[in-house]
CSV table of N, CA, C and O in Angstrom, one decimal:
chain,number,residue,atom,x,y,z
G,1,UNK,N,73.8,54.4,49.5
G,1,UNK,CA,74.0,55.9,49.8
G,1,UNK,C,74.9,56.5,48.8
G,1,UNK,O,75.8,56.0,48.3
G,2,UNK,N,74.5,57.7,48.4
G,2,UNK,CA,75.2,58.5,47.4
G,2,UNK,C,75.7,59.8,48.1
G,2,UNK,O,74.9,60.4,48.9
G,3,UNK,N,76.9,60.2,47.8
G,3,UNK,CA,77.4,61.5,48.3
G,3,UNK,C,77.9,62.3,47.2
G,3,UNK,O,78.6,61.8,46.3
G,4,UNK,N,77.8,63.6,47.3
G,4,UNK,CA,78.4,64.6,46.4
G,4,UNK,C,79.3,65.5,47.2
G,4,UNK,O,78.9,66.1,48.2
G,5,UNK,N,80.6,65.5,46.9
G,5,UNK,CA,81.6,66.3,47.6
G,5,UNK,C,82.2,67.3,46.7
G,5,UNK,O,82.8,67.0,45.7
G,6,UNK,N,82.0,68.6,47.1
G,6,UNK,CA,82.5,69.7,46.3
G,6,UNK,C,83.9,70.2,46.8
G,6,UNK,O,84.2,70.0,48.0
G,7,UNK,N,84.6,70.8,45.9
G,7,UNK,CA,85.9,71.4,46.3
G,7,UNK,C,86.2,72.5,45.3
G,7,UNK,O,85.6,72.6,44.2
G,8,UNK,N,87.1,73.4,45.7
G,8,UNK,CA,87.6,74.4,44.8
G,8,UNK,C,87.2,75.8,45.0
G,8,UNK,O,87.6,76.8,44.3
G,9,UNK,N,86.3,76.0,46.0
G,9,UNK,CA,85.9,77.4,46.3
G,9,UNK,C,87.0,78.2,47.0
G,9,UNK,O,88.1,77.7,47.3
G,10,UNK,N,86.8,79.5,47.2
G,10,UNK,CA,87.8,80.3,47.8
G,10,UNK,C,87.5,81.8,47.6
G,10,UNK,O,86.5,82.2,47.1
G,11,UNK,N,88.6,82.5,47.9
G,11,UNK,CA,88.5,84.0,47.7
G,11,UNK,C,89.4,84.4,46.5
G,11,UNK,O,90.5,83.9,46.4
G,12,UNK,N,88.8,85.2,45.7
G,12,UNK,CA,89.5,85.6,44.5
G,12,UNK,C,89.2,87.1,44.2
G,12,UNK,O,88.1,87.5,44.5
G,13,UNK,N,90.1,87.8,43.5
G,13,UNK,CA,89.8,89.1,43.1
G,13,UNK,C,89.0,89.2,41.9
G,13,UNK,O,89.0,88.2,41.1
G,14,UNK,N,88.3,90.3,41.7
G,14,UNK,CA,87.5,90.4,40.5
G,14,UNK,C,88.4,90.3,39.3
G,14,UNK,O,89.5,90.8,39.2
G,15,UNK,N,87.8,89.6,38.3
G,15,UNK,CA,88.6,89.3,37.1
G,15,UNK,C,89.4,88.0,37.1
G,15,UNK,O,89.9,87.5,36.1
G,16,UNK,N,89.4,87.4,38.3
G,16,UNK,CA,90.1,86.1,38.5
G,16,UNK,C,89.3,84.9,38.1
G,16,UNK,O,88.2,85.0,37.6
G,17,UNK,N,89.9,83.7,38.4
G,17,UNK,CA,89.3,82.5,38.0
G,17,UNK,C,89.3,81.5,39.1
G,17,UNK,O,90.2,81.5,40.0
G,18,UNK,N,88.3,80.6,39.1
G,18,UNK,CA,88.3,79.5,40.1
G,18,UNK,C,87.7,78.3,39.3
G,18,UNK,O,86.9,78.5,38.4
G,19,UNK,N,88.1,77.1,39.8
G,19,UNK,CA,87.5,75.9,39.2
G,19,UNK,C,86.9,75.1,40.3
G,19,UNK,O,87.6,74.6,41.2
G,20,UNK,N,85.6,74.8,40.2
G,20,UNK,CA,84.9,74.0,41.2
G,20,UNK,C,84.8,72.5,40.7
G,20,UNK,O,84.6,72.3,39.5
G,21,UNK,N,84.9,71.6,41.6
G,21,UNK,CA,84.8,70.2,41.3
G,21,UNK,C,83.7,69.6,42.2
G,21,UNK,O,83.6,70.0,43.4
G,22,UNK,N,83.0,68.6,41.7
G,22,UNK,CA,82.1,67.9,42.5
G,22,UNK,C,82.1,66.4,42.1
G,22,UNK,O,81.8,66.0,41.0
G,23,UNK,N,82.5,65.5,43.1
G,23,UNK,CA,82.6,64.1,42.8
G,23,UNK,C,81.5,63.4,43.5
G,23,UNK,O,81.2,63.5,44.7
G,24,UNK,N,80.8,62.5,42.7
G,24,UNK,CA,79.7,61.7,43.3
G,24,UNK,C,80.3,60.3,43.6
G,24,UNK,O,81.1,59.8,42.8
G,25,UNK,N,79.9,59.8,44.7
G,25,UNK,CA,80.4,58.4,45.1
G,25,UNK,C,79.3,57.7,45.8
G,25,UNK,O,78.3,58.2,46.2
G,26,UNK,N,79.5,56.4,45.9
G,26,UNK,CA,78.5,55.5,46.5
G,26,UNK,C,77.9,54.5,45.5
G,26,UNK,O,78.5,54.2,44.5
G,27,UNK,N,76.7,54.1,45.8
G,27,UNK,CA,76.1,53.0,45.1
G,27,UNK,C,75.4,53.6,43.8
G,27,UNK,O,74.1,53.7,43.8
G,28,UNK,N,76.2,53.9,42.8
G,28,UNK,CA,75.6,54.6,41.7
G,28,UNK,C,75.5,53.7,40.5
G,28,UNK,O,76.4,53.0,40.1
G,29,UNK,N,74.3,53.7,39.9
G,29,UNK,CA,74.1,53.0,38.7
G,29,UNK,C,74.2,53.9,37.4
G,29,UNK,O,75.0,53.5,36.5
G,30,UNK,N,73.6,55.0,37.5
G,30,UNK,CA,73.8,56.0,36.4
G,30,UNK,C,73.5,57.4,36.9
G,30,UNK,O,72.7,57.6,37.8
G,31,UNK,N,74.2,58.3,36.3
G,31,UNK,CA,74.0,59.7,36.6
G,31,UNK,C,73.5,60.4,35.4
G,31,UNK,O,74.0,60.3,34.3
G,32,UNK,N,72.4,61.1,35.6
G,32,UNK,CA,71.7,61.8,34.5
G,32,UNK,C,72.3,63.3,34.5
G,32,UNK,O,73.5,63.5,34.4
G,33,UNK,N,71.4,64.2,34.6
G,33,UNK,CA,71.8,65.6,34.5
G,33,UNK,C,72.6,66.0,35.8
G,33,UNK,O,72.2,65.6,36.9
G,34,UNK,N,73.6,66.8,35.6
G,34,UNK,CA,74.4,67.3,36.8
G,34,UNK,C,74.4,68.8,36.6
G,34,UNK,O,74.2,69.4,35.5
G,35,UNK,N,74.5,69.5,37.7
G,35,UNK,CA,74.5,71.0,37.6
G,35,UNK,C,75.1,71.7,38.8
G,35,UNK,O,75.5,71.0,39.8
G,36,UNK,N,75.2,73.0,38.7
G,36,UNK,CA,75.6,73.9,39.8
G,36,UNK,C,74.6,74.9,40.0
G,36,UNK,O,74.0,75.5,39.1
G,37,UNK,N,74.3,75.2,41.3
G,37,UNK,CA,73.4,76.2,41.7
G,37,UNK,C,74.2,77.1,42.7
G,37,UNK,O,75.3,76.7,43.1
G,38,UNK,N,73.7,78.3,43.0
G,38,UNK,CA,74.4,79.2,43.9
G,38,UNK,C,73.3,79.9,44.7
G,38,UNK,O,72.2,80.2,44.3
G,39,UNK,N,73.7,80.3,45.9
G,39,UNK,CA,72.8,81.1,46.8
G,39,UNK,C,73.6,82.2,47.5
G,39,UNK,O,74.6,81.9,48.2
G,40,UNK,N,73.3,83.4,47.2
G,40,UNK,CA,73.9,84.6,47.8
G,40,UNK,C,73.2,84.9,49.0
G,40,UNK,O,72.0,84.6,49.2
G,41,UNK,N,73.8,85.6,50.0
G,41,UNK,CA,73.1,86.0,51.2
G,41,UNK,C,71.8,86.8,50.9
G,41,UNK,O,71.8,87.7,50.2
G,42,UNK,N,70.7,86.3,51.5
G,42,UNK,CA,69.5,87.0,51.4
G,42,UNK,C,68.8,86.8,50.1
G,42,UNK,O,67.7,87.4,49.8
G,43,UNK,N,69.3,85.9,49.3
G,43,UNK,CA,68.7,85.6,48.0
G,43,UNK,C,68.3,84.1,47.9
G,43,UNK,O,68.8,83.3,48.6
G,44,UNK,N,67.4,83.8,46.9
G,44,UNK,CA,67.0,82.4,46.7
G,44,UNK,C,68.2,81.7,45.9
G,44,UNK,O,68.9,82.3,45.2
G,45,UNK,N,68.2,80.4,46.1
G,45,UNK,CA,69.1,79.6,45.3
G,45,UNK,C,68.7,79.7,43.8
G,45,UNK,O,67.6,79.6,43.5
G,46,UNK,N,69.8,79.9,43.0
G,46,UNK,CA,69.5,80.0,41.6
G,46,UNK,C,70.3,79.0,40.8
G,46,UNK,O,71.5,78.6,41.2
G,47,UNK,N,69.8,78.5,39.7
G,47,UNK,CA,70.5,77.6,38.8
G,47,UNK,C,71.6,78.4,38.1
G,47,UNK,O,71.4,79.5,37.5
G,48,UNK,N,72.8,77.8,38.0
G,48,UNK,CA,73.9,78.5,37.3
G,48,UNK,C,74.2,77.8,36.0
G,48,UNK,O,74.2,78.4,35.0
G,49,UNK,N,74.3,76.5,36.0
G,49,UNK,CA,74.6,75.7,34.8
G,49,UNK,C,74.2,74.3,35.0
G,49,UNK,O,74.3,73.7,36.1
G,50,UNK,N,73.8,73.6,33.9
G,50,UNK,CA,73.6,72.2,33.9
G,50,UNK,C,74.2,71.5,32.7
G,50,UNK,O,74.5,72.2,31.7
G,51,UNK,N,74.4,70.2,32.8
G,51,UNK,CA,75.0,69.4,31.8
G,51,UNK,C,74.4,68.0,31.8
G,51,UNK,O,74.3,67.4,32.8
G,52,UNK,N,73.9,67.6,30.6
G,52,UNK,CA,73.2,66.3,30.6
G,52,UNK,C,74.2,65.2,30.4
G,52,UNK,O,75.4,65.5,30.2
G,53,UNK,N,73.7,64.0,30.4
G,53,UNK,CA,74.6,62.9,30.2
G,53,UNK,C,75.2,62.9,28.8
G,53,UNK,O,76.2,62.2,28.5
G,54,UNK,N,74.5,63.6,27.9
G,54,UNK,CA,74.9,63.7,26.5
G,54,UNK,C,75.8,64.9,26.3
G,54,UNK,O,76.0,65.3,25.1
G,55,UNK,N,76.2,65.6,27.4
G,55,UNK,CA,77.0,66.8,27.3
G,55,UNK,C,76.3,68.0,26.7
G,55,UNK,O,77.0,69.0,26.3
G,56,UNK,N,75.0,68.1,26.7
G,56,UNK,CA,74.3,69.3,26.4
G,56,UNK,C,74.3,70.2,27.6
G,56,UNK,O,74.1,69.8,28.7
G,57,UNK,N,74.7,71.5,27.4
G,57,UNK,CA,74.9,72.4,28.5
G,57,UNK,C,73.9,73.6,28.4
G,57,UNK,O,73.4,73.9,27.3
G,58,UNK,N,73.6,74.2,29.6
G,58,UNK,CA,72.8,75.3,29.6
G,58,UNK,C,73.3,76.2,30.8
G,58,UNK,O,73.8,75.7,31.8
G,59,UNK,N,73.1,77.5,30.6
G,59,UNK,CA,73.7,78.5,31.6
G,59,UNK,C,72.7,79.6,31.8
G,59,UNK,O,71.9,80.0,31.0
G,60,UNK,N,72.7,80.1,33.1
G,60,UNK,CA,72.0,81.3,33.4
G,60,UNK,C,72.6,82.5,32.6
G,60,UNK,O,73.9,82.5,32.4
G,61,UNK,N,71.8,83.4,32.1
G,61,UNK,CA,72.4,84.5,31.3
G,61,UNK,C,73.6,85.2,31.9
G,61,UNK,O,74.5,85.6,31.2
G,62,UNK,N,73.5,85.4,33.2
G,62,UNK,CA,74.5,86.2,33.8
G,62,UNK,C,75.9,85.6,33.8
G,62,UNK,O,76.9,86.3,34.1
G,63,UNK,N,76.1,84.3,33.5
G,63,UNK,CA,77.4,83.7,33.5
G,63,UNK,C,77.8,83.2,32.1
G,63,UNK,O,78.9,82.7,31.9
G,64,UNK,N,76.9,83.4,31.1
G,64,UNK,CA,77.2,82.9,29.8
G,64,UNK,C,78.5,83.6,29.2
G,64,UNK,O,78.6,84.9,29.4
G,65,UNK,N,79.4,82.9,28.7
G,65,UNK,CA,80.6,83.4,28.2
G,65,UNK,C,81.7,83.5,29.2
G,65,UNK,O,82.9,83.8,28.9
G,66,UNK,N,81.4,83.3,30.5
G,66,UNK,CA,82.4,83.4,31.5
G,66,UNK,C,82.6,82.0,32.2
G,66,UNK,O,83.7,81.7,32.7
G,67,UNK,N,81.5,81.3,32.4
G,67,UNK,CA,81.6,80.0,33.1
G,67,UNK,C,81.4,78.8,32.1
G,67,UNK,O,80.7,79.0,31.1
G,68,UNK,N,82.1,77.7,32.4
G,68,UNK,CA,82.0,76.5,31.6
G,68,UNK,C,81.8,75.3,32.5
G,68,UNK,O,82.6,75.1,33.4
G,69,UNK,N,80.7,74.6,32.2
G,69,UNK,CA,80.4,73.4,32.9
G,69,UNK,C,80.9,72.2,32.1
G,69,UNK,O,80.8,72.2,30.9
G,70,UNK,N,81.5,71.2,32.8
G,70,UNK,CA,81.9,70.0,32.1
G,70,UNK,C,81.8,68.8,33.0
G,70,UNK,O,81.6,69.0,34.2
G,71,UNK,N,81.9,67.6,32.5
G,71,UNK,CA,81.8,66.4,33.3
G,71,UNK,C,82.8,65.3,32.9
G,71,UNK,O,83.1,65.2,31.7
G,72,UNK,N,83.2,64.5,33.8
G,72,UNK,CA,84.0,63.3,33.5
G,72,UNK,C,83.2,62.1,34.0
G,72,UNK,O,83.1,61.8,35.2
G,73,UNK,N,82.5,61.4,33.1
G,73,UNK,CA,81.6,60.4,33.4
G,73,UNK,C,82.4,59.2,34.1
G,73,UNK,O,81.8,58.5,34.9
G,74,UNK,N,83.6,59.0,33.7
G,74,UNK,CA,84.4,57.9,34.2
G,74,UNK,C,84.7,58.1,35.7
G,74,UNK,O,84.8,57.1,36.5
G,75,UNK,N,84.8,59.4,36.1
G,75,UNK,CA,85.1,59.7,37.5
G,75,UNK,C,83.8,60.2,38.2
G,75,UNK,O,83.9,60.6,39.4
G,76,UNK,N,82.7,60.2,37.6
G,76,UNK,CA,81.4,60.7,38.2
G,76,UNK,C,81.6,62.1,38.8
G,76,UNK,O,81.2,62.4,39.9
G,77,UNK,N,82.3,62.9,38.0
G,77,UNK,CA,82.6,64.3,38.5
G,77,UNK,C,82.1,65.3,37.5
G,77,UNK,O,82.2,65.2,36.3
G,78,UNK,N,81.7,66.4,38.1
G,78,UNK,CA,81.3,67.6,37.3
G,78,UNK,C,82.1,68.8,37.7
G,78,UNK,O,82.5,68.9,38.9
G,79,UNK,N,82.5,69.6,36.8
G,79,UNK,CA,83.3,70.8,37.0
G,79,UNK,C,82.6,72.1,36.6
G,79,UNK,O,81.7,72.1,35.8
G,80,UNK,N,83.0,73.2,37.2
G,80,UNK,CA,82.6,74.5,36.8
G,80,UNK,C,83.8,75.4,36.8
G,80,UNK,O,84.4,75.7,37.8
G,81,UNK,N,84.2,75.7,35.6
G,81,UNK,CA,85.3,76.7,35.4
G,81,UNK,C,84.7,78.1,35.3
G,81,UNK,O,83.9,78.4,34.5
G,82,UNK,N,85.2,78.9,36.3
G,82,UNK,CA,84.6,80.2,36.4
G,82,UNK,C,85.7,81.3,36.1
G,82,UNK,O,86.7,81.3,36.8
G,83,UNK,N,85.6,82.0,35.0
G,83,UNK,CA,86.5,83.0,34.6
G,83,UNK,C,85.9,84.4,34.7
G,83,UNK,O,84.7,84.5,34.8
G,84,UNK,N,86.7,85.4,34.7
G,84,UNK,CA,86.2,86.8,34.7
G,84,UNK,C,85.2,87.0,35.8
G,84,UNK,O,84.2,87.6,35.6
G,85,UNK,N,85.6,86.5,37.0
G,85,UNK,CA,84.7,86.6,38.1
G,85,UNK,C,84.4,88.0,38.5
G,85,UNK,O,85.2,88.9,38.5
G,86,UNK,N,83.1,88.2,39.0
G,86,UNK,CA,82.6,89.5,39.4
G,86,UNK,C,82.2,89.4,40.9
G,86,UNK,O,81.8,88.3,41.3
G,87,UNK,N,82.2,90.5,41.6
G,87,UNK,CA,81.7,90.5,43.0
G,87,UNK,C,80.3,89.9,43.1
G,87,UNK,O,80.0,89.2,44.1
G,88,UNK,N,79.5,90.1,42.1
G,88,UNK,CA,78.1,89.6,42.2
G,88,UNK,C,78.0,88.1,42.0
G,88,UNK,O,77.0,87.5,42.1
G,89,UNK,N,79.2,87.4,41.7
G,89,UNK,CA,79.2,86.0,41.7
G,89,UNK,C,79.4,85.4,43.1
G,89,UNK,O,79.4,84.1,43.2
G,90,UNK,N,79.7,86.2,44.0
G,90,UNK,CA,79.9,85.7,45.4
G,90,UNK,C,78.6,85.0,45.9
G,90,UNK,O,77.5,85.5,45.9
G,91,UNK,N,78.8,83.8,46.4
G,91,UNK,CA,77.7,82.9,46.8
G,91,UNK,C,78.3,81.6,47.3
G,91,UNK,O,79.5,81.3,47.1
G,92,UNK,N,77.4,80.8,47.9
G,92,UNK,CA,77.7,79.4,48.2
G,92,UNK,C,77.2,78.7,46.9
G,92,UNK,O,76.1,78.8,46.5
G,93,UNK,N,78.1,77.9,46.4
G,93,UNK,CA,77.8,77.1,45.2
G,93,UNK,C,77.6,75.7,45.6
G,93,UNK,O,78.3,75.0,46.3
G,94,UNK,N,76.5,75.1,45.0
G,94,UNK,CA,76.0,73.8,45.4
G,94,UNK,C,76.0,72.9,44.1
G,94,UNK,O,75.5,73.3,43.0
G,95,UNK,N,76.6,71.7,44.2
G,95,UNK,CA,76.5,70.7,43.2
G,95,UNK,C,75.2,70.0,43.3
G,95,UNK,O,74.7,69.7,44.4
G,96,UNK,N,74.6,69.6,42.1
G,96,UNK,CA,73.4,68.8,42.1
G,96,UNK,C,73.5,67.7,41.0
G,96,UNK,O,74.2,67.9,40.0
G,97,UNK,N,72.9,66.6,41.3
G,97,UNK,CA,73.0,65.5,40.4
G,97,UNK,C,71.7,64.6,40.5
G,97,UNK,O,71.2,64.4,41.6
G,98,UNK,N,71.2,64.2,39.3
G,98,UNK,CA,70.1,63.3,39.3
G,98,UNK,C,70.7,61.9,39.1
G,98,UNK,O,71.3,61.6,38.0
G,99,UNK,N,70.5,61.0,40.1
G,99,UNK,CA,71.2,59.7,40.1
G,99,UNK,C,70.2,58.6,40.3
G,99,UNK,O,69.3,58.7,41.2
G,100,UNK,N,70.4,57.5,39.6
G,100,UNK,CA,69.7,56.2,39.9
G,100,UNK,C,70.7,55.3,40.6
G,100,UNK,O,71.8,55.1,40.1
G,101,UNK,N,70.4,54.9,41.8
G,101,UNK,CA,71.3,54.0,42.6
G,101,UNK,C,71.1,52.6,42.1
G,101,UNK,O,70.1,52.2,41.5
G,102,UNK,N,72.2,51.8,42.3
G,102,UNK,CA,72.1,50.4,42.0
G,102,UNK,C,70.9,49.7,42.7
G,102,UNK,O,70.6,50.1,43.8
G,103,UNK,N,70.2,48.9,42.0
G,103,UNK,CA,69.1,48.1,42.5
G,103,UNK,C,67.9,49.0,42.8
G,103,UNK,O,66.9,48.6,43.4
G,104,UNK,N,67.9,50.2,42.3
G,104,UNK,CA,66.8,51.1,42.5
G,104,UNK,C,66.1,51.3,41.1
G,104,UNK,O,66.7,51.1,40.1
G,105,UNK,N,64.9,51.8,41.1
G,105,UNK,CA,64.1,52.0,39.9
G,105,UNK,C,63.6,53.4,39.7
G,105,UNK,O,62.6,53.6,39.0
G,106,UNK,N,64.2,54.3,40.5
G,106,UNK,CA,63.8,55.7,40.3
G,106,UNK,C,65.0,56.6,40.4
G,106,UNK,O,66.0,56.3,41.0
G,107,UNK,N,64.8,57.8,39.8
G,107,UNK,CA,65.9,58.7,39.8
G,107,UNK,C,65.7,59.7,41.0
G,107,UNK,O,64.6,60.1,41.3
G,108,UNK,N,66.7,59.9,41.8
G,108,UNK,CA,66.7,60.8,42.9
G,108,UNK,C,67.6,62.0,42.7
G,108,UNK,O,68.6,61.9,42.0
G,109,UNK,N,67.3,63.1,43.4
G,109,UNK,CA,68.0,64.3,43.3
G,109,UNK,C,68.9,64.5,44.5
G,109,UNK,O,68.5,64.4,45.7
G,110,UNK,N,70.2,64.7,44.3
G,110,UNK,CA,71.2,64.8,45.3
G,110,UNK,C,71.9,66.1,45.3
G,110,UNK,O,72.1,66.7,44.2
G,111,UNK,N,72.3,66.6,46.5
G,111,UNK,CA,73.0,67.9,46.6
G,111,UNK,C,74.3,67.7,47.4
G,111,UNK,O,74.4,66.9,48.3
G,112,UNK,N,75.3,68.5,47.0
G,112,UNK,CA,76.5,68.6,47.7
G,112,UNK,C,76.3,69.6,48.9
G,112,UNK,O,75.3,70.2,49.1
G,113,UNK,N,77.4,69.7,49.8
G,113,UNK,CA,77.3,70.5,51.0
G,113,UNK,C,77.5,72.0,50.7
G,113,UNK,O,77.2,72.8,51.6
G,114,UNK,N,77.9,72.3,49.6
G,114,UNK,CA,78.2,73.7,49.3
G,114,UNK,C,79.6,74.1,49.5
G,114,UNK,O,80.3,73.7,50.4
G,115,UNK,N,80.1,75.0,48.6
G,115,UNK,CA,81.4,75.6,48.7
G,115,UNK,C,81.3,77.1,48.5
G,115,UNK,O,80.7,77.6,47.6
G,116,UNK,N,82.0,77.9,49.4
G,116,UNK,CA,81.9,79.3,49.3
G,116,UNK,C,82.8,79.9,48.2
G,116,UNK,O,84.0,79.5,48.2
G,117,UNK,N,82.3,80.7,47.4
G,117,UNK,CA,83.0,81.5,46.5
G,117,UNK,C,82.9,83.0,46.8
G,117,UNK,O,81.7,83.5,46.9
G,118,UNK,N,84.0,83.7,47.1
G,118,UNK,CA,83.9,85.1,47.4
G,118,UNK,C,84.8,85.8,46.4
G,118,UNK,O,86.0,85.5,46.2
G,119,UNK,N,84.2,86.8,45.8
G,119,UNK,CA,85.0,87.6,44.8
G,119,UNK,C,85.0,89.1,45.3
G,119,UNK,O,84.0,89.7,45.5
G,120,UNK,N,86.3,89.5,45.5
G,120,UNK,CA,86.5,90.9,46.1
G,120,UNK,C,86.6,91.9,44.9
G,120,UNK,O,87.2,91.5,43.9
G,121,UNK,N,86.2,93.1,45.2
G,121,UNK,CA,86.3,94.1,44.2
G,121,UNK,C,87.6,94.9,44.2
G,121,UNK,O,88.4,94.7,45.1
């Protein structure tokens, strides 16, 4: 069994910063791409940022220059540093990871439980 546990969400004023963390645990053999998604009320879940095992990153246009994704492979953890936050960044943020478990021969997609980020104007 693999679990992703997120932390770091909260309430912040516009222009402020937050850092999200997501730690993967369990019977992990290797973690491939990790990422962050978000879902605002009444909207579809959207990709925010991804990072490959080789540290290649990609961002949705709306967060480029403000958000930074990083990972610590030794700790099986992915981070999302969010600066210059805007009210439109308000959403539930979900961690995602593509993981091969020990003794398995396929890659599976795992999600965290979500953490609320609220940006007040």
